[in-house]
Structure formats: C-alpha cells, structure tokens
Coordinates of C-alpha atoms in Angstrom, one line a residue:
M29 CA 23.8 18.3 12.0
S30 CA 21.1 20.8 12.8
A31 CA 17.5 19.6 12.7
E32 CA 15.8 21.8 10.1
P33 CA 12.2 21.1 9.0
T34 CA 11.6 19.5 5.7
T35 CA 10.7 21.8 2.8
I36 CA 7.2 20.5 2.4
A37 CA 4.2 21.6 4.4
P38 CA 1.4 19.2 5.4
H39 CA -1.6 19.1 3.2
G40 CA -3.6 22.2 3.9
G41 CA -0.7 23.8 5.7
T42 CA -1.1 22.5 9.3
L43 CA -0.4 19.1 10.7
V44 CA -3.6 18.1 12.5
Q45 CA -3.3 16.8 16.1
R46 CA -6.4 15.3 17.8
L47 CA -4.7 13.4 20.6
V48 CA -6.1 14.2 24.0
Q49 CA -3.5 14.1 26.8
G50 CA -2.9 15.0 30.4
E51 CA -5.7 16.5 32.6
E52 CA -8.0 16.9 29.6
R53 CA -7.8 13.2 28.9
Q54 CA -8.7 12.3 32.5
V55 CA -11.7 14.5 32.4
A56 CA -12.9 13.0 29.1
L57 CA -12.4 9.4 30.5
G58 CA -14.6 10.4 33.5
Q59 CA -17.4 11.3 31.1
V60 CA -17.3 8.2 28.9
S61 CA -19.5 6.1 31.1
R62 CA -22.4 8.5 30.6
L63 CA -22.1 8.7 26.8
P64 CA -23.6 6.5 24.1
S65 CA -21.0 4.6 22.2
L66 CA -20.1 3.2 18.8
T67 CA -17.9 0.2 18.2
L68 CA -15.4 0.5 15.4
D69 CA -14.2 -2.3 13.2
A70 CA -10.5 -2.7 12.3
H71 CA -10.9 -0.2 9.4
G72 CA -12.5 2.4 11.6
V73 CA -9.9 2.0 14.3
A74 CA -7.2 2.6 11.7
D75 CA -8.9 5.7 10.4
L76 CA -9.4 7.1 13.9
G77 CA -5.7 6.8 14.6
L78 CA -4.7 8.4 11.3
L79 CA -7.1 11.2 11.7
A80 CA -5.8 11.9 15.3
T81 CA -2.1 11.9 14.4
G82 CA -2.5 14.1 11.3
A83 CA -1.8 11.5 8.6
Y84 CA -5.1 12.6 7.1
S85 CA -4.5 16.3 7.4
P86 CA -6.4 18.6 6.9
L87 CA -9.2 16.3 8.0
T88 CA -10.1 16.6 11.7
G89 CA -12.8 13.9 11.7
F90 CA -15.1 11.8 9.6
L91 CA -16.5 13.7 6.5
G92 CA -19.8 15.5 6.6
R93 CA -22.3 15.5 3.7
A94 CA -20.9 18.5 1.7
D95 CA -17.3 17.3 1.9
Y96 CA -18.3 13.7 1.2
L97 CA -20.3 14.6 -2.0
R98 CA -17.6 16.8 -3.3
V99 CA -14.9 14.2 -2.7
L100 CA -17.0 11.6 -4.6
H101 CA -17.7 13.8 -7.6
E102 CA -14.7 16.1 -7.8
M103 CA -12.0 14.6 -5.6
R104 CA -11.9 17.8 -3.6
L105 CA -13.0 19.0 -0.2
T106 CA -15.4 21.9 0.0
S107 CA -12.3 24.2 0.6
G108 CA -11.2 23.2 -2.9
L109 CA -8.2 21.2 -1.6
P110 CA -7.6 18.0 -3.5
W111 CA -8.7 14.8 -1.6
S112 CA -9.6 11.6 -3.4
L113 CA -11.1 9.1 -0.9
P114 CA -14.1 9.6 1.5
I115 CA -13.1 9.0 5.1
T116 CA -16.4 8.1 6.6
L117 CA -17.9 6.2 9.5
R118 CA -20.9 4.1 8.5
I119 CA -23.2 2.6 11.1
T120 CA -26.5 0.7 11.0
D121 CA -28.7 3.5 12.3
G122 CA -27.5 6.9 13.5
A123 CA -30.9 8.7 13.7
A124 CA -30.7 9.0 17.5
L125 CA -27.1 10.2 17.8
R126 CA -26.5 13.6 19.2
D127 CA -23.7 15.6 20.6
T128 CA -20.7 13.4 21.7
V129 CA -20.4 9.7 21.5
A130 CA -17.6 7.3 22.7
L131 CA -15.7 5.3 20.1
K132 CA -14.7 1.8 21.2
G133 CA -12.5 -0.8 19.6
P134 CA -13.6 -4.3 18.8
D135 CA -12.5 -5.4 22.3
G136 CA -14.6 -2.7 24.0
T137 CA -11.7 -0.4 24.9
V138 CA -12.7 3.3 24.7
L139 CA -10.3 4.8 22.0
G140 CA -11.8 8.2 21.5
L141 CA -14.7 10.6 21.2
L142 CA -16.7 11.8 18.2
D143 CA -18.5 15.1 18.3
V144 CA -21.5 14.4 16.1
R145 CA -22.1 17.1 13.6
D146 CA -24.2 15.4 11.0
V147 CA -25.9 12.1 10.2
F148 CA -26.9 11.3 6.7
T149 CA -27.4 8.6 4.1
H150 CA -26.1 8.1 0.6
S151 CA -26.2 5.4 -2.1
K152 CA -23.5 2.8 -1.5
E153 CA -23.7 1.9 -5.2
E154 CA -22.9 5.4 -6.3
E155 CA -20.0 5.6 -3.8
A156 CA -18.7 2.3 -5.1
Q157 CA -18.9 3.4 -8.8
L158 CA -17.2 6.7 -8.2
V159 CA -14.5 5.6 -5.8
Y160 CA -13.8 2.0 -7.0
G161 CA -14.9 2.3 -10.6
T162 CA -17.3 -0.7 -10.2
T163 CA -20.3 -1.9 -8.2
D164 CA -19.1 -5.5 -8.4
A165 CA -19.4 -7.0 -4.9
K166 CA -16.4 -9.3 -5.7
H167 CA -14.1 -6.2 -5.5
P168 CA -12.7 -6.3 -1.9
G169 CA -13.2 -2.6 -1.4
V170 CA -16.7 -2.7 -2.6
A171 CA -17.5 -5.7 -0.5
Q172 CA -16.2 -3.9 2.5
L173 CA -18.4 -0.9 1.7
Y174 CA -21.5 -3.0 1.2
A175 CA -21.0 -4.8 4.5
Q176 CA -21.2 -1.5 6.4
G177 CA -24.3 0.3 7.7
D178 CA -26.4 2.8 5.7
S179 CA -26.0 5.8 8.0
L180 CA -22.9 8.0 7.8
V181 CA -21.9 9.8 11.0
A182 CA -19.8 12.9 10.6
G183 CA -17.9 15.0 13.1
D184 CA -14.5 15.8 14.7
V185 CA -12.7 13.1 16.6
R186 CA -10.5 13.1 19.7
M187 CA -8.3 10.2 20.5
L188 CA -8.0 9.1 24.1
E189 CA -6.1 5.8 23.7
H190 CA -3.7 5.0 20.9
P191 CA -4.2 1.3 19.9
A192 CA -1.1 -0.8 20.6
P193 CA 0.8 -1.1 17.3
L194 CA 1.8 -4.5 15.9
F195 CA 5.4 -3.2 15.5
P196 CA 6.1 -0.5 18.1
E197 CA 9.6 0.3 16.6
L198 CA 7.9 1.1 13.3
A199 CA 5.0 3.1 14.7
L200 CA 6.1 6.5 13.6
D201 CA 3.4 9.2 13.3
P202 CA 3.8 12.1 10.8
A203 CA 5.4 14.3 13.5
D204 CA 7.9 11.5 14.1
T205 CA 8.9 10.9 10.5
R206 CA 9.2 14.7 9.9
R207 CA 11.5 14.9 12.9
A208 CA 13.5 11.9 11.7
F209 CA 14.0 13.5 8.3
A210 CA 15.1 16.7 9.8
E211 CA 17.6 15.0 12.1
R212 CA 19.1 13.3 9.0
G213 CA 19.2 16.5 7.1
W214 CA 16.9 15.2 4.4
R215 CA 15.1 18.0 2.5
T216 CA 13.8 15.8 -0.3
V217 CA 12.3 12.4 0.5
V218 CA 10.6 9.9 -1.7
G219 CA 7.9 7.7 -0.2
F220 CA 7.1 4.1 -1.3
Q221 CA 3.8 2.4 -0.4
T222 CA 3.5 -1.3 -0.5
R223 CA 1.3 -4.1 0.8
N224 CA 3.7 -6.7 -0.7
P225 CA 7.2 -7.9 -0.1
V226 CA 9.9 -5.8 -1.9
H227 CA 11.2 -7.8 -4.9
R228 CA 13.8 -6.8 -7.5
A229 CA 11.5 -4.6 -9.5
H230 CA 10.5 -2.6 -6.4
E231 CA 14.1 -2.4 -5.4
Y232 CA 15.0 -1.1 -8.8
I233 CA 12.5 1.8 -8.9
Q234 CA 13.2 2.7 -5.3
K235 CA 16.9 3.0 -5.9
A236 CA 16.3 4.9 -9.2
A237 CA 14.3 7.4 -7.3
L238 CA 16.8 7.5 -4.5
E239 CA 19.4 8.7 -7.0
T240 CA 17.6 12.1 -7.2
V241 CA 16.5 12.7 -3.5
D242 CA 18.1 12.8 -0.1
G243 CA 16.2 9.8 1.5
L244 CA 13.6 7.1 1.0
L245 CA 10.7 6.4 3.3
L246 CA 9.9 2.7 2.9
H247 CA 6.3 2.8 4.2
P248 CA 4.6 -0.6 4.0
L249 CA 0.9 -0.7 4.8
L250 CA 0.4 -2.7 8.1
G251 CA -3.3 -2.3 8.5
P252 CA -6.1 -4.7 7.4
T253 CA -5.5 -6.3 3.9
K254 CA -7.0 -9.2 2.0
D255 CA -6.7 -12.7 3.5
D256 CA -4.5 -13.9 0.7
D257 CA -1.9 -11.1 1.0
V258 CA 1.4 -11.9 2.7
P259 CA 1.0 -11.5 6.5
A260 CA 2.4 -8.3 7.9
D261 CA 4.9 -10.0 10.3
V262 CA 6.4 -12.0 7.4
R263 CA 6.6 -8.9 5.2
V264 CA 8.3 -6.8 7.9
R265 CA 11.0 -9.5 8.4
S266 CA 11.6 -9.5 4.6
Y267 CA 11.9 -5.7 4.6
R268 CA 14.5 -5.8 7.4
V269 CA 16.7 -8.4 5.8
L270 CA 16.6 -6.5 2.4
L271 CA 17.5 -3.1 3.9
E272 CA 20.2 -4.6 6.0
R273 CA 22.0 -6.2 3.1
Y274 CA 21.2 -4.2 0.0
Y275 CA 20.5 -0.5 1.0
P276 CA 22.6 2.3 2.5
R277 CA 21.4 2.6 6.0
D278 CA 21.8 6.4 6.2
R279 CA 19.5 6.9 3.2
V280 CA 16.4 4.8 4.2
L281 CA 13.8 5.0 6.9
L282 CA 11.5 2.0 7.5
A283 CA 8.2 2.9 9.2
G284 CA 4.7 1.3 9.3
F285 CA 1.6 2.8 7.7
P286 CA -1.3 1.6 9.9
A287 CA -4.0 2.2 7.3
A288 CA -6.5 -0.3 5.9
M289 CA -6.1 -1.2 2.3
R290 CA -9.0 -0.1 0.2
Y291 CA -7.9 -1.4 -3.3
A292 CA -9.3 1.7 -4.9
G293 CA -6.7 1.9 -7.6
P294 CA -6.1 5.4 -9.1
R295 CA -8.0 7.2 -6.3
E296 CA -6.0 5.4 -3.6
A297 CA -2.8 6.1 -5.4
L298 CA -3.5 9.8 -5.2
F299 CA -4.6 9.4 -1.6
H300 CA -1.4 7.6 -0.7
A301 CA 0.6 10.4 -2.2
L302 CA -1.2 13.1 -0.2
V303 CA -0.9 11.2 3.0
R304 CA 2.8 10.7 2.5
K305 CA 3.1 14.4 2.0
N306 CA 1.8 14.7 5.6
Y307 CA 4.5 12.3 6.7
G308 CA 7.0 14.7 5.2
C309 CA 7.6 13.2 1.7
T310 CA 8.3 15.6 -1.2
H311 CA 8.1 12.8 -3.8
F312 CA 6.0 9.6 -4.1
I313 CA 6.6 6.6 -6.3
V314 CA 3.7 5.5 -8.4
G315 CA 4.3 2.2 -10.2
R316 CA 2.2 -0.1 -12.4
D317 CA -1.3 -0.8 -11.2
H318 CA -0.8 1.0 -7.8
A319 CA -3.4 -0.1 -5.2
G320 CA -5.1 -2.2 -7.8
V321 CA -6.7 -5.6 -7.5
G322 CA -7.8 -8.1 -10.2
N323 CA -8.5 -6.5 -13.5
Y324 CA -10.5 -3.6 -12.3
Y325 CA -8.0 -0.9 -13.4
G326 CA -5.7 -0.2 -16.3
S327 CA -2.0 -0.7 -15.8
Y328 CA -1.2 3.0 -15.7
D329 CA -4.5 4.5 -14.6
A330 CA -3.0 5.2 -11.2
Q331 CA -0.4 7.5 -12.8
K332 CA -2.8 9.2 -15.2
I333 CA -5.0 10.5 -12.3
F334 CA -2.3 12.9 -11.2
D335 CA -2.6 14.7 -14.6
R336 CA -6.1 15.8 -13.5
F337 CA -4.6 18.4 -11.2
A338 CA -2.6 21.5 -12.0
P339 CA 1.2 21.4 -11.6
G340 CA 2.0 22.1 -7.9
E341 CA -1.6 21.8 -6.8
L342 CA -1.0 18.6 -4.9
G343 CA 2.3 19.7 -3.3
V344 CA 3.9 16.3 -3.7
Q345 CA 5.7 15.1 -6.8
P346 CA 4.7 11.8 -8.3
V347 CA 7.6 9.7 -9.6
C348 CA 6.1 7.3 -12.2
F349 CA 7.7 4.1 -13.4
E350 CA 6.7 1.6 -16.1
H351 CA 6.6 -2.1 -15.5
T352 CA 10.1 -3.3 -14.6
F353 CA 11.7 -6.8 -14.9
F354 CA 15.0 -8.7 -15.0
C355 CA 16.2 -9.1 -18.6
R356 CA 18.5 -12.0 -19.1
R357 CA 20.0 -10.6 -22.3
C358 CA 20.6 -7.2 -20.7
G359 CA 21.9 -8.9 -17.6
G360 CA 20.0 -6.7 -15.2
M361 CA 16.8 -4.9 -14.3
A362 CA 15.1 -2.9 -17.0
S363 CA 11.8 -1.5 -18.3
P364 CA 10.3 -1.1 -21.7
K365 CA 11.9 2.3 -21.9
T366 CA 15.4 0.8 -21.5
C367 CA 15.2 -2.8 -22.8
P368 CA 15.0 -3.7 -26.5
H369 CA 14.5 -7.4 -26.0
T370 CA 11.4 -9.5 -26.3
P371 CA 9.4 -10.8 -23.4
E372 CA 11.0 -14.3 -23.7
S373 CA 14.1 -12.8 -22.2
H374 CA 12.3 -11.2 -19.2
V375 CA 11.7 -12.7 -15.8
T376 CA 8.4 -11.4 -14.5
L377 CA 6.1 -12.8 -11.9
S378 CA 2.9 -11.4 -10.4
G379 CA 2.6 -11.1 -6.6
T380 CA -0.2 -13.7 -6.7
K381 CA 1.9 -16.2 -8.6
V382 CA 4.8 -15.7 -6.2
R383 CA 2.5 -16.4 -3.2
E384 CA 1.3 -19.6 -5.0
M385 CA 4.9 -20.7 -5.6
L386 CA 6.0 -20.1 -2.0
R387 CA 3.0 -21.9 -0.5
S388 CA 3.6 -24.8 -2.8
G389 CA 7.3 -24.9 -1.7
V390 CA 8.9 -23.4 -4.9
L391 CA 11.3 -20.6 -4.4
P392 CA 11.2 -17.8 -7.1
P393 CA 14.3 -17.3 -9.2
P394 CA 17.0 -14.9 -7.9
E395 CA 16.4 -12.7 -10.9
F396 CA 13.0 -11.9 -9.4
S397 CA 13.7 -11.6 -5.7
R398 CA 16.8 -11.5 -3.5
P399 CA 17.5 -15.0 -2.1
E400 CA 17.4 -13.7 1.5
V401 CA 13.9 -12.2 1.0
V402 CA 12.7 -15.4 -0.7
Q403 CA 13.9 -17.5 2.3
V404 CA 12.1 -15.3 4.8
L405 CA 8.9 -15.5 2.8
A406 CA 9.2 -19.3 2.4
D407 CA 9.8 -19.8 6.1
G408 CA 6.9 -17.5 7.0
L409 CA 4.4 -19.0 4.6
G410 CA 5.4 -22.6 5.6
G411 CA 6.1 -24.1 2.3
A412 CA 8.8 -26.7 1.7
R413 CA 11.9 -25.5 0.0
M414 CA 12.6 -26.2 -3.6
T415 CA 15.1 -24.0 -5.4
W416 CA 14.6 -22.7 -8.9
S417 CA 17.4 -24.9 -10.3
T418 CA 15.8 -27.9 -8.6
L419 CA 12.4 -27.0 -10.2
V420 CA 13.9 -26.7 -13.6
S421 CA 15.7 -30.1 -13.2
T422 CA 12.5 -31.7 -12.1
L423 CA 10.6 -30.3 -15.1
R424 CA 13.2 -31.5 -17.5
R425 CA 12.6 -35.0 -16.3
I426 CA 8.9 -34.9 -16.8
G427 CA 8.9 -35.7 -20.5
G428 CA 5.2 -35.9 -21.0
L429 CA 4.6 -32.4 -19.5
L430 CA 7.5 -31.0 -21.4
R431 CA 6.3 -32.3 -24.7
R432 CA 3.1 -30.3 -24.2
F433 CA 5.0 -27.0 -24.2
T434 CA 8.1 -27.7 -26.3
A435 CA 6.5 -28.2 -29.7
G436 CA 9.2 -27.9 -32.4
V437 CA 12.1 -28.0 -29.9
Q438 CA 14.4 -31.0 -30.1
P439 CA 15.3 -32.7 -26.8
W440 CA 19.0 -31.8 -27.2
D441 CA 18.0 -28.1 -27.3
W442 CA 16.2 -28.1 -23.9
D443 CA 19.2 -26.8 -22.0
E444 CA 19.1 -23.7 -24.3
L445 CA 15.5 -22.8 -23.6
P446 CA 15.2 -19.4 -21.7
V447 CA 14.1 -19.3 -18.1
R448 CA 10.9 -17.6 -19.3
H449 CA 10.0 -20.8 -21.2
W450 CA 10.6 -23.0 -18.2
W451 CA 8.4 -20.7 -16.1
D452 CA 5.7 -21.0 -18.8
V453 CA 6.0 -24.8 -18.4
Y454 CA 5.5 -24.6 -14.7
T455 CA 2.6 -22.2 -14.7
K456 CA 0.6 -23.8 -17.5

C-alpha cells in the first residue's frame, strides 16, 4: 500500500521541528559551558520536548507577552489562530537573562537552548482564573502554577538531547504517527486522550467512533500526573492486554503522549484536540468531564467550548459522547440517548472509586471493566484479590450492614436486588 500523507495539515500549516542534530548540535554543545542555565522541572522538560517535535505546532518556543495575554483572554495567538493554554516557562527571577541560555533537566543534563526574546511578569491569580476557572490552590493545576516563579521567560527553543522515554516503543513523535497513519492507508483518524485505564465505557465510545473512521490513535498521557492517578507503567500494561484481546490490530495505534496533565477542563480538552491534530488525527473524542478534576467543571463544559469557534476553524472534528454505562436491563453498554431505564439498572463507577476498590483488594464488576484489565490493575496496585461475586456474597452475610440499606426489602428478596443496590451498600 502506498504511503500517502493524511488529509489533515498540522495546526498553522507546518509541523515545527526544533531538534538540533549533526554538526550544528556539536557546535551548540561546545558553547553550553559558557552560557547561563535554567533547570527545568518535569513539566518544563515535557513542554520542551513537545515544542521541539512539533506537537505544539505552530509554537516554536515559550510564549511571549502578546501571545500569552491573547491566549488567556481570547484563546488565540496573536496570529488569530486558536490556542487555549499558555505554554510558558516561569522562573524565580529572569531580570538578568539575555540572549541564549542552556536548559537543563532535573539531573543537570543539558537538554536544549532557549533564545531569550522577552522576560515579563503577570498575575498568577488572573492566569489561574482564566485558564482553570478558579483561584483555589487545592486545584492541582492551580497549585502547580502557584508553586512556580513570578518571571515568565519567552523565546524559541532548540532541543539538543531528547530525554529518554519511559516506554521507547511508544515514543512516537508527530512525524512518526503521521508516517504510521500513511503506511496503514488511514486518511481519517480519531484520537483518544486518557490518563486513566480504559474501561468498558471508554471502549464503547472508542469503538463507536472507530465505526466512522479508518483508525484509532489510543494516546494515553504518560507525563506527570497527580499522585493518586494510576501509575503509567500499570496503565500501559492494561492498554496492551485490552488491545490484544478486544480490538482489531490493524485499526488501532497505541502511542504515548509525553505531556504533563494540567487538569484545565474545557481549555485542556480543546488543547488536546489541537495537539492531536498535529499528530495527524482528523477527529478527537471528547467525553464527559474531559481533563476535569473534582467538581471544578460542569460535566459537558469540555464539549461546549468547541462551540465557541466557527465550523472548520479548528481543523479537527470533535466527536462528543454523553456519559456511558452498562445497563443490565439492556444487556450492554448504553448512554442516556439510547437507554430508557432508570439508574438502578446501570453499573457506573468513578475512576476514583475504582482506584479505591483496587487498592482495598476488591475487583470491579465485569460490566464495568474487562476482567483482564482489572487483573492487571489489581496486580499493579498491590491489592488482594476479591471478585465481585465474593464481595456480594460477603455483603449478604453482614446482616447489620445490610439492614441499614435494605429498608422495606424482605430477606428472601435480597437475591433479586440489582447490582447497583449492592454497590450502594458497599460504597455507603
């Protein structure tokens, strides 16, 4: 099959490349010892790599003041191109910075160069309110912002050393995924972003979208996340076993997205879509509370934000889904659009609750997650193994607990109670 390019152009029309190689790299390395330097944290290292490989096209470096302000207030660059998150480098004091500085990783390795174009300051509180919708320091993205310095350093970057990826076989840059799509003959590709394991609801919407396009890019975020998120190595094992057993191999590409999670809700959903456009996706799945955390955003705010742009302006098509669940009466996956039954028939669990179950040794029911995925997660999180049926049997024997939540139900009717009721018993 001939390798033709995908039908979608990168955001801004050109895939940015800021990787320095060959003789130019050797010359640059020879100059590093004479340059002032800045040490990046894990978030900064991730942004440097994504800038250099074109994932953040059309950006060529950290935003200057004019672009920064317009992104904050209008979700656009000064060129007018849509862009929803400020990609910045904050430091404690940048007043003395001039010309070129070396960028080092946390271990002191020189990763790149920054050609300083501007140093400025701006209110962190305003940035937090506009980007995250809150100034609450309990929000993980806001907390990360408040922990950074007050000076923003702007300028183009050049990468000299690509940080070693956690999963080399999944380390595909935008040029790599575009090449892979072309080799497979995919002209339409839907991207799926996740920081969580893929459960039945995710599988349902991925496969529904896959019915209408040539291929699926399963693109889990593998950069820094919250401490209570499932570790990346455990998640990757769960993705592999799921794809191997339940997806057509010639229709799915698994690759890692090495970005840091910002938990910026609607703005991050739009950002994720634009970045996946740079990876070659023509479509992007936006589910319920995409990139959300806690109760900071409405369930479908991440979908509504796309309506603020004219049709075709973004260049990537959002594919929106409502909340999905397993309905015991329907006998399969469904959503409020397709299921007429009451919530008592639905098996729904939050990601937080699933992590709590797994760490306490309880395996979620098969209606929620594939057994193979659950087993990988249970092994990775170190909990003892208790199956759903064992849990239900145990609960049935704890009469005092059951009496608290079975008012009006006769003991001989307990076997007829729906799974949702037993789940309520467990969680309450």
